Amino acid sequence: MKKGLLIILSGPSGVGKGTVREYIFSHSNLPFVYSVSMTTREPRNGEVDGKDYYFVSDEEFQRNVQNNNFLEHASFVGHSYGTPKDKVEALRNEGKHVFLEIEVNGATQVLTNHKEPGVVSIFLMPPSLRALENRIKGRKTEPKEIIEKRLEKGRREIQLAGMYDYVVINDRVENASQKIMDIILNKIKENKEED
Ligand code: 5GP
C-alpha cells in the first residue's frame, strides 16, 4: 500500500491556523486524518483528551522527549507541544494522509530533518504585518510586552516562509481554506498516480 502524505499547516501565531484547520475539517470530505498532539497546557472548556490533544504532565512530556517519541516538539507560551511519531507513522503506513497544524519552530524541525517524499508543507501568511498586529492585539487578554514579543516572533517566523512548498495568504478564512483544500486534493491525486 502506498504510504500516506504528511500535510503540514503552519504559520505565525495569530495568523488563524486553528480557524482554517477547523474550517477545512468541517467543509471537506478529503480523506485525511488530524494528528492529535501532546501538550502540557490545561484543557480549555469543551476540549476532550485524545481528540483535541493528549493532555499530559511536564514529566510525561519530558519522558516522551527523552524516548525520542516525537516527530517534532516545541514550546509555545510556556507550554510544550509535540507530534507523536509512532501514531503518525502508523497512520501513514495504513495509507492515510495525516494533517498537522503546528507552530513554526516544530514545522521547521520536520522540514529540516525529514526531507522524505510525501511531505506537503503549507505556510499560512497574514495579508500584512498590520493585519497580524491587529489580530494579536485583538486578544485583549495579554499585556503589552507579551503582545510585542509575539509580534517580533511573528516577524521572524514570516521570514521562514520560503522553506515551505506553498504559501497561502489568509485574507479570508473561506478563500485560504479553499486554496489549501485544492492543494491537498492535487497532492493526493499525484500521490495516487505515482503508484
Ligand atoms: P493552542 O494551545 O492554542 O491549542 O495551540 C498553540 C499553538 O501550538 C498553535 O500555534 C498550534 O498550531 C501549536 N501546536 C499544536 N500542536 C502542536 C504540536 O504538536 N507541535 C507544535 N510544534 N506546535 C503545535
mmCIF file of C-alpha atoms and ligand atoms in Angstrom:
data_model
loop_
_atom_site.group_PDB
_atom_site.id
_atom_site.type_symbol
_atom_site.label_atom_id
_atom_site.label_comp_id
_atom_site.label_asym_id
_atom_site.label_seq_id
_atom_site.Cartn_x
_atom_site.Cartn_y
_atom_site.Cartn_z
ATOM 1 C CA MET A 1 0.000 0.000 0.000
ATOM 2 C CA LYS A 2 1.208 3.497 -0.869
ATOM 3 C CA LYS A 3 2.300 5.493 2.172
ATOM 4 C CA GLY A 4 0.012 8.426 3.003
ATOM 5 C CA LEU A 5 1.096 12.059 2.797
ATOM 6 C CA LEU A 6 2.195 14.189 5.718
ATOM 7 C CA ILE A 7 0.470 17.560 5.342
ATOM 8 C CA ILE A 8 1.852 20.375 7.490
ATOM 9 C CA LEU A 9 -0.052 23.595 8.038
ATOM 10 C CA SER A 10 1.965 26.219 9.889
ATOM 11 C CA GLY A 11 2.349 29.976 10.164
ATOM 12 C CA PRO A 12 2.926 32.684 12.759
ATOM 13 C CA SER A 13 0.975 32.865 15.972
ATOM 14 C CA GLY A 14 -2.181 34.898 15.381
ATOM 15 C CA VAL A 15 -2.484 34.168 11.657
ATOM 16 C CA GLY A 16 -5.546 31.969 12.171
ATOM 17 C CA LYS A 17 -4.191 28.427 11.622
ATOM 18 C CA GLY A 18 -6.669 26.894 14.057
ATOM 19 C CA THR A 19 -9.656 28.565 12.400
ATOM 20 C CA VAL A 20 -8.527 27.476 8.939
ATOM 21 C CA ARG A 21 -7.928 23.930 10.150
ATOM 22 C CA GLU A 22 -11.424 23.792 11.697
ATOM 23 C CA TYR A 23 -12.959 25.154 8.503
ATOM 24 C CA ILE A 24 -11.143 22.558 6.395
ATOM 25 C CA PHE A 25 -12.179 19.675 8.625
ATOM 26 C CA SER A 26 -15.809 20.764 8.721
ATOM 27 C CA HIS A 27 -16.123 21.568 4.995
ATOM 28 C CA SER A 28 -14.219 18.866 3.232
ATOM 29 C CA ASN A 29 -14.561 15.170 2.591
ATOM 30 C CA LEU A 30 -10.884 14.874 1.855
ATOM 31 C CA PRO A 31 -9.538 11.566 3.069
ATOM 32 C CA PHE A 32 -7.139 12.730 5.708
ATOM 33 C CA VAL A 33 -6.860 12.439 9.452
ATOM 34 C CA TYR A 34 -5.859 15.030 12.016
ATOM 35 C CA SER A 35 -2.837 14.184 14.109
ATOM 36 C CA VAL A 36 -3.645 14.713 17.772
ATOM 37 C CA SER A 37 -0.705 16.397 19.536
ATOM 38 C CA MET A 38 0.504 16.027 23.080
ATOM 39 C CA THR A 39 0.575 19.149 25.242
ATOM 40 C CA THR A 40 1.307 20.208 28.790
ATOM 41 C CA ARG A 41 -1.252 23.019 28.750
ATOM 42 C CA GLU A 42 -4.561 22.701 30.597
ATOM 43 C CA PRO A 43 -7.626 21.686 28.561
ATOM 44 C CA ARG A 44 -9.877 24.602 27.632
ATOM 45 C CA ASN A 45 -13.626 24.441 28.067
ATOM 46 C CA GLY A 46 -15.064 21.734 25.851
ATOM 47 C CA GLU A 47 -11.730 20.225 24.839
ATOM 48 C CA VAL A 48 -11.570 16.453 25.007
ATOM 49 C CA ASP A 49 -8.484 14.424 25.922
ATOM 50 C CA GLY A 50 -7.454 12.228 22.989
ATOM 51 C CA LYS A 51 -9.498 14.262 20.495
ATOM 52 C CA ASP A 52 -8.196 17.832 20.752
ATOM 53 C CA TYR A 53 -4.919 16.942 22.453
ATOM 54 C CA TYR A 54 -3.386 14.351 24.711
ATOM 55 C CA PHE A 55 -3.117 16.436 27.871
ATOM 56 C CA VAL A 56 -0.091 15.319 29.880
ATOM 57 C CA SER A 57 2.115 16.466 32.769
ATOM 58 C CA ASP A 58 5.537 18.089 32.241
ATOM 59 C CA GLU A 59 7.142 14.850 33.481
ATOM 60 C CA GLU A 60 5.304 12.712 30.979
ATOM 61 C CA PHE A 61 6.116 15.108 28.168
ATOM 62 C CA GLN A 62 9.816 15.059 29.081
ATOM 63 C CA ARG A 63 9.784 11.245 29.208
ATOM 64 C CA ASN A 64 8.469 11.258 25.651
ATOM 65 C CA VAL A 65 11.180 13.718 24.577
ATOM 66 C CA GLN A 66 13.863 11.515 26.121
ATOM 67 C CA ASN A 67 12.450 8.384 24.487
ATOM 68 C CA ASN A 68 12.541 10.167 21.126
ATOM 69 C CA ASN A 69 8.799 9.709 20.712
ATOM 70 C CA PHE A 70 8.165 12.993 18.913
ATOM 71 C CA LEU A 71 8.381 13.775 15.234
ATOM 72 C CA GLU A 72 8.849 17.364 16.407
ATOM 73 C CA HIS A 73 8.218 19.283 19.564
ATOM 74 C CA ALA A 74 8.362 22.903 20.657
ATOM 75 C CA SER A 75 7.362 25.187 23.452
ATOM 76 C CA PHE A 76 4.760 27.849 22.956
ATOM 77 C CA VAL A 77 3.752 30.471 25.540
ATOM 78 C CA GLY A 78 5.204 28.459 28.399
ATOM 79 C CA HIS A 79 3.784 25.073 27.401
ATOM 80 C CA SER A 80 5.139 22.140 25.443
ATOM 81 C CA TYR A 81 3.560 20.684 22.330
ATOM 82 C CA GLY A 82 4.642 17.648 20.315
ATOM 83 C CA THR A 83 3.573 15.357 17.496
ATOM 84 C CA PRO A 84 3.635 11.650 18.452
ATOM 85 C CA LYS A 85 5.916 9.990 15.890
ATOM 86 C CA ASP A 86 4.624 6.405 16.045
ATOM 87 C CA LYS A 87 0.985 7.395 15.593
ATOM 88 C CA VAL A 88 1.773 9.494 12.515
ATOM 89 C CA GLU A 89 3.897 6.718 11.011
ATOM 90 C CA ALA A 90 1.283 4.037 11.707
ATOM 91 C CA LEU A 91 -1.467 6.095 10.038
ATOM 92 C CA ARG A 92 0.704 6.917 7.018
ATOM 93 C CA ASN A 93 1.697 3.266 6.677
ATOM 94 C CA GLU A 94 -2.007 2.403 6.542
ATOM 95 C CA GLY A 95 -2.175 4.724 3.509
ATOM 96 C CA LYS A 96 -3.869 7.561 5.410
ATOM 97 C CA HIS A 97 -2.913 11.180 4.809
ATOM 98 C CA VAL A 98 -2.037 12.879 8.086
ATOM 99 C CA PHE A 99 -2.673 16.572 8.732
ATOM 100 C CA LEU A 100 -0.561 18.509 11.271
ATOM 101 C CA GLU A 101 -1.389 22.037 12.382
ATOM 102 C CA ILE A 102 1.680 23.173 14.269
ATOM 103 C CA GLU A 103 3.673 26.291 15.098
ATOM 104 C CA VAL A 104 6.689 27.333 13.040
ATOM 105 C CA ASN A 105 9.530 26.034 15.214
ATOM 106 C CA GLY A 106 8.142 22.471 15.098
ATOM 107 C CA ALA A 107 7.369 22.673 11.380
ATOM 108 C CA THR A 108 10.950 23.823 10.717
ATOM 109 C CA GLN A 109 12.211 20.709 12.545
ATOM 110 C CA VAL A 110 10.143 18.434 10.290
ATOM 111 C CA LEU A 111 11.188 20.281 7.120
ATOM 112 C CA THR A 112 14.861 20.157 8.098
ATOM 113 C CA ASN A 113 15.052 16.607 9.428
ATOM 114 C CA HIS A 114 12.577 14.727 7.257
ATOM 115 C CA LYS A 115 13.361 15.537 3.689
ATOM 116 C CA GLU A 116 11.436 12.486 2.527
ATOM 117 C CA PRO A 117 8.933 12.488 -0.304
ATOM 118 C CA GLY A 118 5.321 12.679 0.754
ATOM 119 C CA VAL A 119 5.650 15.767 2.947
ATOM 120 C CA VAL A 120 3.483 18.702 1.825
ATOM 121 C CA SER A 121 4.118 21.932 3.710
ATOM 122 C CA ILE A 122 1.871 24.977 3.657
ATOM 123 C CA PHE A 123 2.662 28.309 5.286
ATOM 124 C CA LEU A 124 -0.336 30.429 6.200
ATOM 125 C CA MET A 125 0.654 34.061 5.733
ATOM 126 C CA PRO A 126 -1.124 37.103 7.171
ATOM 127 C CA PRO A 127 -2.237 39.581 4.464
ATOM 128 C CA SER A 128 0.066 42.167 6.091
ATOM 129 C CA LEU A 129 2.052 42.745 9.254
ATOM 130 C CA ARG A 130 -0.614 45.253 10.252
ATOM 131 C CA ALA A 131 -3.280 42.545 9.962
ATOM 132 C CA LEU A 132 -1.232 40.217 12.166
ATOM 133 C CA GLU A 133 -0.732 43.012 14.685
ATOM 134 C CA ASN A 134 -4.464 43.706 14.778
ATOM 135 C CA ARG A 135 -5.255 40.036 15.319
ATOM 136 C CA ILE A 136 -2.709 39.659 18.093
ATOM 137 C CA LYS A 137 -3.871 42.891 19.736
ATOM 138 C CA GLY A 138 -7.454 41.717 19.363
ATOM 139 C CA ARG A 139 -6.717 39.119 22.021
ATOM 140 C CA LYS A 140 -7.175 41.772 24.664
ATOM 141 C CA THR A 141 -6.154 39.433 27.439
ATOM 142 C CA GLU A 142 -2.418 39.974 27.092
ATOM 143 C CA PRO A 143 -0.088 42.665 28.458
ATOM 144 C CA LYS A 144 1.731 44.994 26.037
ATOM 145 C CA GLU A 145 5.189 43.370 26.386
ATOM 146 C CA ILE A 146 3.770 39.933 25.560
ATOM 147 C CA ILE A 147 1.977 41.313 22.507
ATOM 148 C CA GLU A 148 5.218 42.966 21.348
ATOM 149 C CA LYS A 149 7.106 39.672 21.865
ATOM 150 C CA ARG A 150 4.538 37.748 19.858
ATOM 151 C CA LEU A 151 4.755 40.272 17.046
ATOM 152 C CA GLU A 152 8.530 40.110 16.993
ATOM 153 C CA LYS A 153 8.330 36.311 16.880
ATOM 154 C CA GLY A 154 5.750 36.527 14.079
ATOM 155 C CA ARG A 155 8.036 38.802 12.020
ATOM 156 C CA ARG A 156 10.911 36.316 12.376
ATOM 157 C CA GLU A 157 8.664 33.369 11.526
ATOM 158 C CA ILE A 158 7.401 35.034 8.345
ATOM 159 C CA GLN A 159 10.985 35.104 7.092
ATOM 160 C CA LEU A 160 10.961 31.283 7.079
ATOM 161 C CA ALA A 161 8.051 31.041 4.636
ATOM 162 C CA GLY A 162 10.461 30.200 1.792
ATOM 163 C CA MET A 163 11.146 26.776 3.355
ATOM 164 C CA TYR A 164 7.600 25.645 2.638
ATOM 165 C CA ASP A 165 6.181 24.126 -0.554
ATOM 166 C CA TYR A 166 3.254 26.565 -0.591
ATOM 167 C CA VAL A 167 2.441 29.959 0.894
ATOM 168 C CA VAL A 168 -1.252 30.779 1.240
ATOM 169 C CA ILE A 169 -2.414 34.237 2.307
ATOM 170 C CA ASN A 170 -5.132 34.210 4.922
ATOM 171 C CA ASP A 171 -7.139 37.119 3.527
ATOM 172 C CA ARG A 172 -10.438 35.406 4.292
ATOM 173 C CA VAL A 173 -10.823 32.065 6.040
ATOM 174 C CA GLU A 174 -13.028 30.630 3.257
ATOM 175 C CA ASN A 175 -10.571 31.629 0.489
ATOM 176 C CA ALA A 176 -7.475 30.424 2.269
ATOM 177 C CA SER A 177 -9.131 27.161 3.309
ATOM 178 C CA GLN A 178 -10.354 26.506 -0.238
ATOM 179 C CA LYS A 179 -6.858 27.080 -1.633
ATOM 180 C CA ILE A 180 -5.405 24.685 0.916
ATOM 181 C CA MET A 181 -8.036 22.047 0.174
ATOM 182 C CA ASP A 182 -7.225 22.356 -3.571
ATOM 183 C CA ILE A 183 -3.502 21.945 -2.869
ATOM 184 C CA ILE A 184 -4.123 18.862 -0.754
ATOM 185 C CA LEU A 185 -6.516 17.339 -3.269
ATOM 186 C CA ASN A 186 -3.984 17.761 -6.079
ATOM 187 C CA LYS A 187 -1.225 16.257 -3.987
ATOM 188 C CA ILE A 188 -3.396 13.290 -3.069
ATOM 189 C CA LYS A 189 -4.126 12.722 -6.778
ATOM 190 C CA GLU A 190 -0.425 12.978 -7.661
ATOM 191 C CA ASN A 191 0.413 10.569 -4.848
ATOM 192 C CA LYS A 192 -2.076 8.033 -6.271
ATOM 193 C CA GLU A 193 -0.861 8.464 -9.852
ATOM 194 C CA GLU A 194 2.715 7.718 -8.802
ATOM 195 C CA ASP A 195 1.585 4.181 -7.889
HETATM 196 P P1 5GP B 1 -3.263 26.080 21.382
HETATM 197 O O1 5GP B 1 -2.701 25.989 22.749
HETATM 198 O O2 5GP B 1 -3.898 27.406 21.094
HETATM 199 O O3 5GP B 1 -4.155 24.909 21.032
HETATM 200 O O4 5GP B 1 -2.032 25.960 20.358
HETATM 201 C C1 5GP B 1 -0.970 26.842 20.449
HETATM 202 C C2 5GP B 1 -0.032 26.656 19.265
HETATM 203 O O5 5GP B 1 0.578 25.369 19.319
HETATM 204 C C3 5GP B 1 -0.715 26.754 17.894
HETATM 205 O O6 5GP B 1 0.102 27.594 17.079
HETATM 206 C C4 5GP B 1 -0.691 25.339 17.384
HETATM 207 O O7 5GP B 1 -0.570 25.310 15.965
HETATM 208 C C5 5GP B 1 0.567 24.814 18.015
HETATM 209 N N1 5GP B 1 0.615 23.341 18.153
HETATM 210 C C6 5GP B 1 -0.384 22.480 18.413
HETATM 211 N N2 5GP B 1 0.080 21.221 18.448
HETATM 212 C C7 5GP B 1 1.400 21.283 18.165
HETATM 213 C C8 5GP B 1 2.446 20.294 18.024
HETATM 214 O O8 5GP B 1 2.255 19.094 18.153
HETATM 215 N N3 5GP B 1 3.680 20.764 17.738
HETATM 216 C C9 5GP B 1 3.956 22.086 17.565
HETATM 217 N N4 5GP B 1 5.198 22.422 17.251
HETATM 218 N N5 5GP B 1 3.007 23.039 17.686
HETATM 219 C C10 5GP B 1 1.749 22.631 17.978
#
